[in-house]
Amino acid sequence: MDAMGIVKSDLGISVDGFVAGTDQSLDFPIGKTADGVPAHTVLHRWMFEAEAENQAEADAIVDAGAFIMGRNMFGPDRGEWDVSWTGWWGDDPPYHGPVFVLGHRPRPPLELQGGTTFHFVTDGIESAMRQAGEAAGDCDISIAGGASTVNQFLAAGLIDELRLHIAPLTLGAGERLFDGVAPLNLETVSSRSTSLVTHVVYRIPR
Amino acid sequence: MDAMGIVKSDLGISVDGFVAGTDQSLDFPIGKTADGVPAHTVLHRWMFEAEAENQAEADAIVDAGAFIMGRNMFGPDRGEWDVSWTGWWGDDPPYHGPVFVLGHRPRPPLELQGGTTFHFVTDGIESAMRQAGEAAGDCDISIAGGASTVNQFLAAGLIDELRLHIAPLTLGAGERLFDGVAPLNLETVSSRSTSLVTHVVYRIPR
């Protein structure tokens, strides 16, 4: 029996393949739609408005032994670190484990409540993956986003499972999953729809 | 009880949103993949290799009272009509009904076996829709493809139901569904996966 964890990524995505809109900012953490509303309110609407019927998929997003995210997912980049910025998630982030934040500027680890500690990695995705692997042990590693970070890991062949949460709308503009990633063959693991989302799980054979 | 048919479109599509590859030609009716294989052999593989487990969805593709398709879906455009060209589908095409082919060059109707007649429409999509509506009566109208034709009908707000057949692979290049179409809100009707395809049905509220 193989008790090793896998590397997975959960992504809220539009039917036309966008995982973020345009003009990301403090008020629009994953950008705007063409109508100017925050993209997260439409892409992730199922998490806010239909939690009960999508509980298993919502829980799975934060079910990992370690997480890796890009600099912009942790917070807007304004040059030097504003050390009063502790992420978007308040005092008790949903990760409850180590989160490795990719970036160029060193910063001491940031320990918040509930077991979440943000570690700032300045020497690239392979190093983040090695550190996350040591922290996760036999548990899964989650590549939490954003789009360009997930695309970097996909291009490097480092993701085993893509878990897409497809919102029933098109955005028309923004950041696309698979941008700059060479063609991939996937294996369909499962799919399920509720009124606000279609969940599809793909394995990426290594 | 409303017995009116709807306007629907069935599309084989990659996970990254392509309904055709690159370099369409006689040998590559919907283009090539990055590896140079015919895109239809990967996008439509479920129809050739797993017909039994996807029978309902395969049957539904040709379940309409009338069909509309673009010039390039009927055959490669080489200038004047080569009237010996009768489509890709042999003597008994799968449509078994009237098919309205959009284009710029007039040609007399082409009646083949099994009830399929190709009508060549030179005065635009609204005219094709009107003629298809008269032919279909209370049955559905299917916008059969290709990508640019479906996108034209989507942009004009003329499609009620998108039936996506998502093959578990990415293409990386080719013709994208939704290209040039303003953002849409959809309603998820159903989804189902088999090993070679995920079927997702969306309604587009008018």
mmCIF file of C-alpha atoms in Angstrom:
data_model
loop_
_atom_site.group_PDB
_atom_site.id
_atom_site.type_symbol
_atom_site.label_atom_id
_atom_site.label_comp_id
_atom_site.label_asym_id
_atom_site.label_seq_id
_atom_site.Cartn_x
_atom_site.Cartn_y
_atom_site.Cartn_z
ATOM 1 C CA MET A 1 0.000 0.000 0.000
ATOM 2 C CA ASP A 2 1.333 3.370 -1.070
ATOM 3 C CA ALA A 3 0.717 5.920 1.653
ATOM 4 C CA MET A 4 2.394 8.779 -0.224
ATOM 5 C CA GLY A 5 0.342 11.895 -0.712
ATOM 6 C CA ILE A 6 -0.269 13.486 -4.082
ATOM 7 C CA VAL A 7 0.139 17.030 -5.353
ATOM 8 C CA LYS A 8 -3.244 18.521 -6.126
ATOM 9 C CA SER A 9 -4.753 21.833 -7.074
ATOM 10 C CA ASP A 10 -8.336 23.029 -6.527
ATOM 11 C CA LEU A 11 -9.429 25.799 -8.874
ATOM 12 C CA GLY A 12 -12.604 27.799 -9.285
ATOM 13 C CA ILE A 13 -12.916 28.344 -13.005
ATOM 14 C CA SER A 14 -15.361 29.740 -15.560
ATOM 15 C CA VAL A 15 -16.746 27.668 -18.435
ATOM 16 C CA ASP A 16 -14.358 29.566 -20.745
ATOM 17 C CA GLY A 17 -11.340 28.643 -18.640
ATOM 18 C CA PHE A 18 -10.592 31.745 -16.565
ATOM 19 C CA VAL A 19 -9.517 31.365 -12.933
ATOM 20 C CA ALA A 20 -9.267 35.132 -12.382
ATOM 21 C CA GLY A 21 -10.726 38.237 -13.969
ATOM 22 C CA THR A 22 -8.933 41.480 -14.816
ATOM 23 C CA ASP A 23 -7.424 44.257 -12.606
ATOM 24 C CA GLN A 24 -6.563 42.424 -9.392
ATOM 25 C CA SER A 25 -6.374 44.694 -6.337
ATOM 26 C CA LEU A 26 -7.141 44.822 -2.626
ATOM 27 C CA ASP A 27 -10.850 45.148 -3.342
ATOM 28 C CA PHE A 28 -10.757 42.607 -6.165
ATOM 29 C CA PRO A 29 -8.433 39.797 -4.961
ATOM 30 C CA ILE A 30 -8.952 37.730 -8.119
ATOM 31 C CA GLY A 31 -9.937 40.628 -10.329
ATOM 32 C CA LYS A 32 -13.134 41.870 -11.899
ATOM 33 C CA THR A 33 -15.715 40.580 -14.323
ATOM 34 C CA ALA A 34 -16.669 42.569 -17.425
ATOM 35 C CA ASP A 35 -19.486 44.063 -15.334
ATOM 36 C CA GLY A 36 -16.991 45.274 -12.722
ATOM 37 C CA VAL A 37 -18.042 42.912 -9.938
ATOM 38 C CA PRO A 38 -15.412 41.008 -7.952
ATOM 39 C CA ALA A 39 -14.637 37.809 -9.880
ATOM 40 C CA HIS A 40 -14.502 35.758 -6.660
ATOM 41 C CA THR A 41 -18.168 36.513 -5.990
ATOM 42 C CA VAL A 42 -19.149 34.768 -9.239
ATOM 43 C CA LEU A 43 -16.404 32.118 -9.567
ATOM 44 C CA HIS A 44 -16.666 31.025 -5.929
ATOM 45 C CA ARG A 45 -20.345 31.751 -5.424
ATOM 46 C CA TRP A 46 -21.046 28.055 -4.752
ATOM 47 C CA MET A 47 -18.818 28.221 -1.649
ATOM 48 C CA PHE A 48 -20.715 31.168 -0.174
ATOM 49 C CA GLU A 49 -24.278 30.366 -1.202
ATOM 50 C CA ALA A 50 -24.486 26.606 -1.494
ATOM 51 C CA GLU A 51 -22.030 25.296 1.077
ATOM 52 C CA ALA A 52 -24.245 22.470 2.309
ATOM 53 C CA GLU A 53 -24.762 20.756 -1.054
ATOM 54 C CA ASN A 54 -21.058 21.140 -1.896
ATOM 55 C CA GLN A 55 -19.614 20.378 1.534
ATOM 56 C CA ALA A 56 -17.356 17.497 0.497
ATOM 57 C CA GLU A 57 -15.718 19.501 -2.284
ATOM 58 C CA ALA A 58 -15.332 22.593 -0.084
ATOM 59 C CA ASP A 59 -13.744 20.567 2.711
ATOM 60 C CA ALA A 60 -11.345 18.859 0.290
ATOM 61 C CA ILE A 61 -9.884 22.211 -0.794
ATOM 62 C CA VAL A 62 -8.170 22.647 2.574
ATOM 63 C CA ASP A 63 -7.507 18.931 3.185
ATOM 64 C CA ALA A 64 -3.738 18.814 2.697
ATOM 65 C CA GLY A 65 -0.612 18.511 4.810
ATOM 66 C CA ALA A 66 0.990 21.590 3.247
ATOM 67 C CA PHE A 67 0.066 24.339 0.807
ATOM 68 C CA ILE A 68 1.960 26.372 -1.775
ATOM 69 C CA MET A 69 0.718 29.692 -3.101
ATOM 70 C CA GLY A 70 1.975 32.569 -5.223
ATOM 71 C CA ARG A 71 2.928 35.979 -3.880
ATOM 72 C CA ASN A 72 -0.222 37.608 -5.251
ATOM 73 C CA MET A 73 -2.501 35.080 -3.668
ATOM 74 C CA PHE A 74 -1.073 35.931 -0.255
ATOM 75 C CA GLY A 75 -1.486 39.641 -0.817
ATOM 76 C CA PRO A 76 -1.069 42.502 -3.265
ATOM 77 C CA ASP A 77 2.581 43.265 -4.011
ATOM 78 C CA ARG A 78 3.483 46.905 -3.327
ATOM 79 C CA GLY A 79 7.224 46.579 -3.292
ATOM 80 C CA GLU A 80 8.639 45.940 0.168
ATOM 81 C CA TRP A 81 6.720 43.715 2.560
ATOM 82 C CA ASP A 82 4.104 45.465 4.620
ATOM 83 C CA VAL A 83 4.497 43.210 7.639
ATOM 84 C CA SER A 84 1.145 44.318 9.027
ATOM 85 C CA TRP A 85 -0.378 42.389 6.066
ATOM 86 C CA THR A 86 -1.179 38.875 7.228
ATOM 87 C CA GLY A 87 -3.130 37.592 4.214
ATOM 88 C CA TRP A 88 -6.769 37.806 3.171
ATOM 89 C CA TRP A 89 -8.058 35.268 5.665
ATOM 90 C CA GLY A 90 -8.126 36.988 9.064
ATOM 91 C CA ASP A 91 -6.635 35.655 12.302
ATOM 92 C CA ASP A 92 -7.577 32.007 11.703
ATOM 93 C CA PRO A 93 -6.977 31.114 8.024
ATOM 94 C CA PRO A 94 -8.657 27.972 6.672
ATOM 95 C CA TYR A 95 -5.389 26.128 5.948
ATOM 96 C CA HIS A 96 -4.574 24.875 9.461
ATOM 97 C CA GLY A 97 -1.091 23.882 8.359
ATOM 98 C CA PRO A 98 2.087 25.206 6.757
ATOM 99 C CA VAL A 99 1.648 27.447 3.700
ATOM 100 C CA PHE A 100 4.685 28.159 1.501
ATOM 101 C CA VAL A 101 4.398 31.535 -0.220
ATOM 102 C CA LEU A 102 6.522 31.995 -3.356
ATOM 103 C CA GLY A 103 8.174 35.367 -3.856
ATOM 104 C CA HIS A 104 11.379 37.359 -4.105
ATOM 105 C CA ARG A 105 11.543 39.137 -0.759
ATOM 106 C CA PRO A 106 12.489 37.294 2.437
ATOM 107 C CA ARG A 107 10.223 37.620 5.460
ATOM 108 C CA PRO A 108 10.180 35.686 8.748
ATOM 109 C CA PRO A 109 7.536 32.971 9.085
ATOM 110 C CA LEU A 110 4.110 34.267 10.100
ATOM 111 C CA GLU A 111 2.279 32.071 12.593
ATOM 112 C CA LEU A 112 -1.457 32.675 12.878
ATOM 113 C CA GLN A 113 -4.190 30.902 14.815
ATOM 114 C CA GLY A 114 -5.450 27.391 14.143
ATOM 115 C CA GLY A 115 -2.150 25.961 13.000
ATOM 116 C CA THR A 116 -1.600 28.069 9.875
ATOM 117 C CA THR A 117 1.980 29.296 9.418
ATOM 118 C CA PHE A 118 3.028 31.180 6.282
ATOM 119 C CA HIS A 119 6.621 30.516 5.202
ATOM 120 C CA PHE A 120 8.151 32.828 2.612
ATOM 121 C CA VAL A 121 10.200 31.002 -0.037
ATOM 122 C CA THR A 122 12.535 33.028 -2.237
ATOM 123 C CA ASP A 123 14.403 30.292 -4.095
ATOM 124 C CA GLY A 124 11.792 28.961 -6.498
ATOM 125 C CA ILE A 125 9.110 26.341 -6.993
ATOM 126 C CA GLU A 126 11.349 23.283 -6.642
ATOM 127 C CA SER A 127 12.495 24.498 -3.230
ATOM 128 C CA ALA A 128 8.901 25.247 -2.200
ATOM 129 C CA MET A 129 7.910 21.755 -3.314
ATOM 130 C CA ARG A 130 10.744 20.162 -1.334
ATOM 131 C CA GLN A 131 9.885 22.105 1.814
ATOM 132 C CA ALA A 132 6.163 21.381 1.410
ATOM 133 C CA GLY A 133 6.943 17.699 0.908
ATOM 134 C CA GLU A 134 8.934 17.552 4.144
ATOM 135 C CA ALA A 135 6.144 19.343 6.014
ATOM 136 C CA ALA A 136 3.331 17.253 4.511
ATOM 137 C CA GLY A 137 4.867 13.843 5.196
ATOM 138 C CA ASP A 138 2.456 11.271 3.767
ATOM 139 C CA CYS A 139 -0.319 13.824 3.319
ATOM 140 C CA ASP A 140 -1.222 15.663 0.119
ATOM 141 C CA ILE A 141 0.326 18.941 -1.003
ATOM 142 C CA SER A 142 -2.054 21.542 -2.384
ATOM 143 C CA ILE A 143 -1.032 24.142 -4.960
ATOM 144 C CA ALA A 144 -3.495 26.784 -3.822
ATOM 145 C CA GLY A 145 -3.072 29.371 -6.620
ATOM 146 C CA GLY A 146 -3.182 31.782 -8.249
ATOM 147 C CA ALA A 147 -3.346 31.084 -11.942
ATOM 148 C CA SER A 148 0.284 31.787 -12.832
ATOM 149 C CA THR A 149 1.568 29.698 -9.932
ATOM 150 C CA VAL A 150 -0.613 26.725 -10.886
ATOM 151 C CA ASN A 151 0.444 27.095 -14.530
ATOM 152 C CA GLN A 152 4.120 27.095 -13.461
ATOM 153 C CA PHE A 153 3.629 23.845 -11.532
ATOM 154 C CA LEU A 154 1.639 22.304 -14.415
ATOM 155 C CA ALA A 155 4.357 23.268 -16.902
ATOM 156 C CA ALA A 156 6.948 21.660 -14.618
ATOM 157 C CA GLY A 157 4.922 18.433 -14.474
ATOM 158 C CA LEU A 158 4.529 18.678 -10.703
ATOM 159 C CA ILE A 159 0.747 18.309 -10.299
ATOM 160 C CA ASP A 160 -0.985 14.917 -9.991
ATOM 161 C CA GLU A 161 -4.590 15.978 -9.664
ATOM 162 C CA LEU A 162 -6.556 18.961 -10.933
ATOM 163 C CA ARG A 163 -9.836 19.545 -9.142
ATOM 164 C CA LEU A 164 -11.865 22.016 -11.188
ATOM 165 C CA HIS A 165 -14.920 23.743 -9.765
ATOM 166 C CA ILE A 166 -16.602 25.104 -12.876
ATOM 167 C CA ALA A 167 -18.968 28.039 -12.319
ATOM 168 C CA PRO A 168 -21.802 28.265 -14.891
ATOM 169 C CA LEU A 169 -20.708 31.484 -16.588
ATOM 170 C CA THR A 170 -18.114 32.858 -18.957
ATOM 171 C CA LEU A 171 -15.789 35.737 -18.040
ATOM 172 C CA GLY A 172 -14.362 36.606 -21.461
ATOM 173 C CA ALA A 173 -11.118 38.036 -20.051
ATOM 174 C CA GLY A 174 -8.645 37.466 -17.254
ATOM 175 C CA GLU A 175 -6.097 34.799 -16.341
ATOM 176 C CA ARG A 176 -6.485 31.410 -17.960
ATOM 177 C CA LEU A 177 -5.634 28.037 -16.533
ATOM 178 C CA PHE A 178 -3.201 26.173 -18.862
ATOM 179 C CA ASP A 179 -1.777 29.412 -20.301
ATOM 180 C CA GLY A 180 1.763 28.586 -21.445
ATOM 181 C CA VAL A 181 1.389 24.922 -20.485
ATOM 182 C CA ALA A 182 2.160 22.314 -23.166
ATOM 183 C CA PRO A 183 -0.753 20.000 -24.100
ATOM 184 C CA LEU A 184 -1.616 17.454 -21.409
ATOM 185 C CA ASN A 185 -3.380 14.118 -21.408
ATOM 186 C CA LEU A 186 -5.657 13.781 -18.403
ATOM 187 C CA GLU A 187 -7.707 10.995 -16.853
ATOM 188 C CA THR A 188 -11.202 11.765 -15.645
ATOM 189 C CA VAL A 189 -11.674 10.658 -12.031
ATOM 190 C CA SER A 190 -15.152 11.997 -11.277
ATOM 191 C CA SER A 191 -17.659 14.734 -11.960
ATOM 192 C CA ARG A 192 -20.718 16.071 -10.198
ATOM 193 C CA SER A 193 -22.955 19.098 -10.690
ATOM 194 C CA THR A 194 -25.013 21.121 -8.263
ATOM 195 C CA SER A 195 -26.947 24.218 -9.272
ATOM 196 C CA LEU A 196 -24.030 26.623 -8.868
ATOM 197 C CA VAL A 197 -21.012 24.508 -9.863
ATOM 198 C CA THR A 198 -19.756 21.440 -11.697
ATOM 199 C CA HIS A 199 -16.931 19.633 -9.923
ATOM 200 C CA VAL A 200 -14.585 17.666 -12.208
ATOM 201 C CA VAL A 201 -11.505 15.825 -10.937
ATOM 202 C CA TYR A 202 -8.693 14.968 -13.381
ATOM 203 C CA ARG A 203 -5.541 12.942 -12.787
ATOM 204 C CA ILE A 204 -2.445 13.954 -14.702
ATOM 205 C CA PRO A 205 -0.360 10.842 -15.351
ATOM 206 C CA ARG A 206 3.328 11.579 -14.673
ATOM 207 C CA MET B 1 -47.754 23.054 -22.456
ATOM 208 C CA ASP B 2 -45.095 24.603 -24.638
ATOM 209 C CA ALA B 3 -44.264 22.278 -27.492
ATOM 210 C CA MET B 4 -41.725 24.627 -29.095
ATOM 211 C CA GLY B 5 -38.306 23.226 -29.745
ATOM 212 C CA ILE B 6 -35.119 24.850 -28.523
ATOM 213 C CA VAL B 7 -31.928 25.842 -30.292
ATOM 214 C CA LYS B 8 -29.059 23.696 -29.077
ATOM 215 C CA SER B 9 -25.443 23.022 -29.907
ATOM 216 C CA ASP B 10 -23.407 19.889 -29.161
ATOM 217 C CA LEU B 11 -19.659 20.456 -29.048
ATOM 218 C CA GLY B 12 -16.685 18.218 -28.488
ATOM 219 C CA ILE B 13 -14.225 20.364 -26.540
ATOM 220 C CA SER B 14 -10.902 20.073 -24.740
ATOM 221 C CA VAL B 15 -10.482 20.933 -21.053
ATOM 222 C CA ASP B 16 -8.793 24.166 -22.173
ATOM 223 C CA GLY B 17 -11.748 25.159 -24.323
ATOM 224 C CA PHE B 18 -10.732 24.289 -27.868
ATOM 225 C CA VAL B 19 -13.302 22.801 -30.259
ATOM 226 C CA ALA B 20 -10.795 22.491 -33.118
ATOM 227 C CA GLY B 21 -7.045 22.276 -33.472
ATOM 228 C CA THR B 22 -4.841 24.081 -35.991
ATOM 229 C CA ASP B 23 -4.434 23.721 -39.794
ATOM 230 C CA GLN B 24 -7.806 22.390 -40.897
ATOM 231 C CA SER B 25 -7.700 20.493 -44.200
ATOM 232 C CA LEU B 26 -9.194 17.525 -46.025
ATOM 233 C CA ASP B 27 -7.142 15.118 -43.935
ATOM 234 C CA PHE B 28 -7.688 17.099 -40.725
ATOM 235 C CA PRO B 29 -11.350 18.203 -40.785
ATOM 236 C CA ILE B 30 -11.114 19.915 -37.398
ATOM 237 C CA GLY B 31 -7.385 20.480 -37.492
ATOM 238 C CA LYS B 32 -4.368 18.977 -35.768
ATOM 239 C CA THR B 33 -3.106 18.615 -32.230
ATOM 240 C CA ALA B 34 0.377 19.815 -31.252
ATOM 241 C CA ASP B 35 1.544 16.244 -31.963
ATOM 242 C CA GLY B 36 0.164 16.450 -35.505
ATOM 243 C CA VAL B 37 -2.641 13.926 -35.045
ATOM 244 C CA PRO B 38 -6.153 14.732 -36.305
ATOM 245 C CA ALA B 39 -7.917 16.678 -33.547
ATOM 246 C CA HIS B 40 -11.189 14.795 -34.120
ATOM 247 C CA THR B 41 -9.520 11.527 -33.118
ATOM 248 C CA VAL B 42 -8.815 12.921 -29.656
ATOM 249 C CA LEU B 43 -11.734 15.334 -29.148
ATOM 250 C CA HIS B 44 -14.330 12.840 -30.404
ATOM 251 C CA ARG B 45 -12.612 9.674 -29.280
ATOM 252 C CA TRP B 46 -15.504 8.837 -26.936
ATOM 253 C CA MET B 47 -17.819 8.544 -29.949
ATOM 254 C CA PHE B 48 -15.581 6.050 -31.714
ATOM 255 C CA GLU B 49 -14.273 4.003 -28.807
ATOM 256 C CA ALA B 50 -16.917 4.179 -26.104
ATOM 257 C CA GLU B 51 -20.185 4.457 -27.988
ATOM 258 C CA ALA B 52 -22.116 2.077 -25.746
ATOM 259 C CA GLU B 53 -21.502 3.882 -22.465
ATOM 260 C CA ASN B 54 -22.239 7.248 -24.109
ATOM 261 C CA GLN B 55 -25.135 6.175 -26.328
ATOM 262 C CA ALA B 56 -27.699 8.671 -25.015
ATOM 263 C CA GLU B 57 -25.392 11.640 -25.545
ATOM 264 C CA ALA B 58 -24.290 10.421 -28.988
ATOM 265 C CA ASP B 59 -27.900 9.911 -30.095
ATOM 266 C CA ALA B 60 -28.898 13.366 -28.834
ATOM 267 C CA ILE B 61 -26.359 15.051 -31.124
ATOM 268 C CA VAL B 62 -28.427 14.172 -34.207
ATOM 269 C CA ASP B 63 -31.826 14.427 -32.493
ATOM 270 C CA ALA B 64 -33.155 17.640 -34.055
ATOM 271 C CA GLY B 65 -35.707 18.688 -36.666
ATOM 272 C CA ALA B 66 -33.170 20.803 -38.556
ATOM 273 C CA PHE B 67 -29.453 21.560 -38.468
ATOM 274 C CA ILE B 68 -27.330 24.602 -39.270
ATOM 275 C CA MET B 69 -23.620 24.368 -40.016
ATOM 276 C CA GLY B 70 -20.825 26.591 -41.288
ATOM 277 C CA ARG B 71 -19.293 26.346 -44.741
ATOM 278 C CA ASN B 72 -16.095 24.755 -43.409
ATOM 279 C CA MET B 73 -17.958 22.084 -41.504
ATOM 280 C CA PHE B 74 -19.620 20.960 -44.753
ATOM 281 C CA GLY B 75 -16.329 20.853 -46.606
ATOM 282 C CA PRO B 76 -13.056 22.658 -47.276
ATOM 283 C CA ASP B 77 -13.536 25.907 -49.195
ATOM 284 C CA ARG B 78 -11.464 26.029 -52.381
ATOM 285 C CA GLY B 79 -13.187 28.896 -54.122
ATOM 286 C CA GLU B 80 -15.991 27.764 -56.394
ATOM 287 C CA TRP B 81 -18.151 24.842 -55.355
ATOM 288 C CA ASP B 82 -16.845 21.423 -56.323
ATOM 289 C CA VAL B 83 -20.281 19.885 -56.775
ATOM 290 C CA SER B 84 -18.830 16.396 -56.566
ATOM 291 C CA TRP B 85 -18.187 17.191 -52.868
ATOM 292 C CA THR B 86 -21.160 15.956 -50.839
ATOM 293 C CA GLY B 87 -19.835 16.448 -47.307
ATOM 294 C CA TRP B 88 -17.692 14.332 -44.990
ATOM 295 C CA TRP B 89 -20.388 11.836 -44.139
ATOM 296 C CA GLY B 90 -20.802 9.532 -47.148
ATOM 297 C CA ASP B 91 -24.054 8.635 -48.895
ATOM 298 C CA ASP B 92 -26.166 8.427 -45.716
ATOM 299 C CA PRO B 93 -25.200 11.278 -43.354
ATOM 300 C CA PRO B 94 -26.262 10.994 -39.710
ATOM 301 C CA TYR B 95 -28.578 14.028 -39.769
ATOM 302 C CA HIS B 96 -31.654 12.439 -41.401
ATOM 303 C CA GLY B 97 -33.228 15.846 -41.894
ATOM 304 C CA PRO B 98 -32.636 19.260 -43.438
ATOM 305 C CA VAL B 99 -29.196 20.801 -42.917
ATOM 306 C CA PHE B 100 -28.720 24.506 -43.675
ATOM 307 C CA VAL B 101 -25.137 25.271 -44.728
ATOM 308 C CA LEU B 102 -24.020 28.897 -44.324
ATOM 309 C CA GLY B 103 -21.822 30.373 -47.031
ATOM 310 C CA HIS B 104 -21.446 32.906 -49.806
ATOM 311 C CA ARG B 105 -21.883 30.814 -52.958
ATOM 312 C CA PRO B 106 -25.287 29.545 -54.073
ATOM 313 C CA ARG B 107 -25.704 25.871 -54.845
ATOM 314 C CA PRO B 108 -28.846 23.788 -55.447
ATOM 315 C CA PRO B 109 -30.060 21.639 -52.547
ATOM 316 C CA LEU B 110 -28.234 18.328 -52.240
ATOM 317 C CA GLU B 111 -30.455 15.394 -51.304
ATOM 318 C CA LEU B 112 -28.672 12.343 -49.955
ATOM 319 C CA GLN B 113 -29.935 9.058 -48.514
ATOM 320 C CA GLY B 114 -31.776 8.650 -45.233
ATOM 321 C CA GLY B 115 -33.596 11.965 -45.340
ATOM 322 C CA THR B 116 -30.598 14.313 -45.200
ATOM 323 C CA THR B 117 -30.824 17.315 -47.542
ATOM 324 C CA PHE B 118 -28.202 20.057 -47.507
ATOM 325 C CA HIS B 119 -29.566 23.523 -48.275
ATOM 326 C CA PHE B 120 -27.071 26.276 -49.074
ATOM 327 C CA VAL B 121 -27.918 29.608 -47.443
ATOM 328 C CA THR B 122 -26.171 32.744 -48.687
ATOM 329 C CA ASP B 123 -28.053 35.466 -46.809
ATOM 330 C CA GLY B 124 -26.811 35.072 -43.249
ATOM 331 C CA ILE B 125 -27.508 33.423 -39.921
ATOM 332 C CA GLU B 126 -30.904 35.030 -39.289
ATOM 333 C CA SER B 127 -32.145 33.665 -42.605
ATOM 334 C CA ALA B 128 -30.700 30.226 -41.834
ATOM 335 C CA MET B 129 -32.409 30.310 -38.451
ATOM 336 C CA ARG B 130 -35.743 31.275 -40.003
ATOM 337 C CA GLN B 131 -35.535 28.509 -42.612
ATOM 338 C CA ALA B 132 -34.429 25.952 -40.014
ATOM 339 C CA GLY B 133 -37.306 27.014 -37.765
ATOM 340 C CA GLU B 134 -39.828 26.454 -40.536
ATOM 341 C CA ALA B 135 -38.326 23.057 -41.323
ATOM 342 C CA ALA B 136 -38.071 21.945 -37.690
ATOM 343 C CA GLY B 137 -41.625 22.817 -36.675
ATOM 344 C CA ASP B 138 -41.923 21.968 -32.976
ATOM 345 C CA CYS B 139 -38.628 20.040 -32.948
ATOM 346 C CA ASP B 140 -35.232 21.343 -31.845
ATOM 347 C CA ILE B 141 -32.777 23.116 -34.104
ATOM 348 C CA SER B 142 -29.134 22.090 -33.771
ATOM 349 C CA ILE B 143 -26.227 24.441 -34.497
ATOM 350 C CA ALA B 144 -23.816 21.726 -35.590
ATOM 351 C CA GLY B 145 -20.571 23.757 -35.875
ATOM 352 C CA GLY B 146 -17.871 24.625 -36.424
ATOM 353 C CA ALA B 147 -16.441 26.900 -33.787
ATOM 354 C CA SER B 148 -16.865 30.218 -35.588
ATOM 355 C CA THR B 149 -20.450 29.404 -36.562
ATOM 356 C CA VAL B 150 -21.382 28.465 -32.986
ATOM 357 C CA ASN B 151 -19.653 31.609 -31.686
ATOM 358 C CA GLN B 152 -21.649 33.743 -34.169
ATOM 359 C CA PHE B 153 -24.908 32.233 -32.929
ATOM 360 C CA LEU B 154 -23.835 32.618 -29.283
ATOM 361 C CA ALA B 155 -22.894 36.258 -29.856
ATOM 362 C CA ALA B 156 -26.315 36.841 -31.456
ATOM 363 C CA GLY B 157 -28.049 35.313 -28.415
ATOM 364 C CA LEU B 158 -29.656 32.596 -30.534
ATOM 365 C CA ILE B 159 -28.656 29.432 -28.600
ATOM 366 C CA ASP B 160 -30.722 28.048 -25.710
ATOM 367 C CA GLU B 161 -28.670 25.025 -24.737
ATOM 368 C CA LEU B 162 -24.963 24.241 -24.938
ATOM 369 C CA ARG B 163 -24.144 20.550 -24.678
ATOM 370 C CA LEU B 164 -20.418 20.224 -24.042
ATOM 371 C CA HIS B 165 -18.623 16.900 -24.416
ATOM 372 C CA ILE B 166 -15.329 17.561 -22.656
ATOM 373 C CA ALA B 167 -12.443 15.282 -23.645
ATOM 374 C CA PRO B 168 -9.840 14.765 -20.874
ATOM 375 C CA LEU B 169 -6.946 16.564 -22.533
ATOM 376 C CA THR B 170 -5.705 20.038 -23.389
ATOM 377 C CA LEU B 171 -4.880 21.120 -26.952
ATOM 378 C CA GLY B 172 -3.017 24.371 -26.282
ATOM 379 C CA ALA B 173 -3.925 25.901 -29.664
ATOM 380 C CA GLY B 174 -6.758 26.010 -32.154
ATOM 381 C CA GLU B 175 -10.262 27.471 -32.264
ATOM 382 C CA ARG B 176 -11.883 28.343 -28.960
ATOM 383 C CA LEU B 177 -15.525 28.201 -28.044
ATOM 384 C CA PHE B 178 -16.707 31.633 -26.769
ATOM 385 C CA ASP B 179 -14.060 33.539 -28.757
ATOM 386 C CA GLY B 180 -15.477 37.009 -29.366
ATOM 387 C CA VAL B 181 -18.632 36.239 -27.371
ATOM 388 C CA ALA B 182 -19.566 38.662 -24.562
ATOM 389 C CA PRO B 183 -19.722 37.110 -21.055
ATOM 390 C CA LEU B 184 -22.699 34.802 -20.509
ATOM 391 C CA ASN B 185 -24.566 33.577 -17.469
ATOM 392 C CA LEU B 186 -25.472 29.906 -17.807
ATOM 393 C CA GLU B 187 -27.591 27.450 -15.851
ATOM 394 C CA THR B 188 -26.245 23.971 -15.250
ATOM 395 C CA VAL B 189 -28.758 21.326 -16.367
ATOM 396 C CA SER B 190 -26.748 18.132 -15.877
ATOM 397 C CA SER B 191 -23.313 16.548 -15.965
ATOM 398 C CA ARG B 192 -22.000 13.032 -16.287
ATOM 399 C CA SER B 193 -18.557 11.520 -16.807
ATOM 400 C CA THR B 194 -17.446 8.322 -18.439
ATOM 401 C CA SER B 195 -13.805 7.375 -18.866
ATOM 402 C CA LEU B 196 -13.320 9.247 -22.141
ATOM 403 C CA VAL B 197 -15.598 12.262 -21.751
ATOM 404 C CA THR B 198 -17.504 14.526 -19.366
ATOM 405 C CA HIS B 199 -20.905 15.621 -20.663
ATOM 406 C CA VAL B 200 -22.154 18.958 -19.286
ATOM 407 C CA VAL B 201 -25.421 20.568 -20.390
ATOM 408 C CA TYR B 202 -25.936 24.313 -19.883
ATOM 409 C CA ARG B 203 -29.021 26.427 -20.529
ATOM 410 C CA ILE B 204 -28.483 29.992 -21.669
ATOM 411 C CA PRO B 205 -31.360 32.111 -20.361
ATOM 412 C CA ARG B 206 -32.601 34.467 -23.107
#
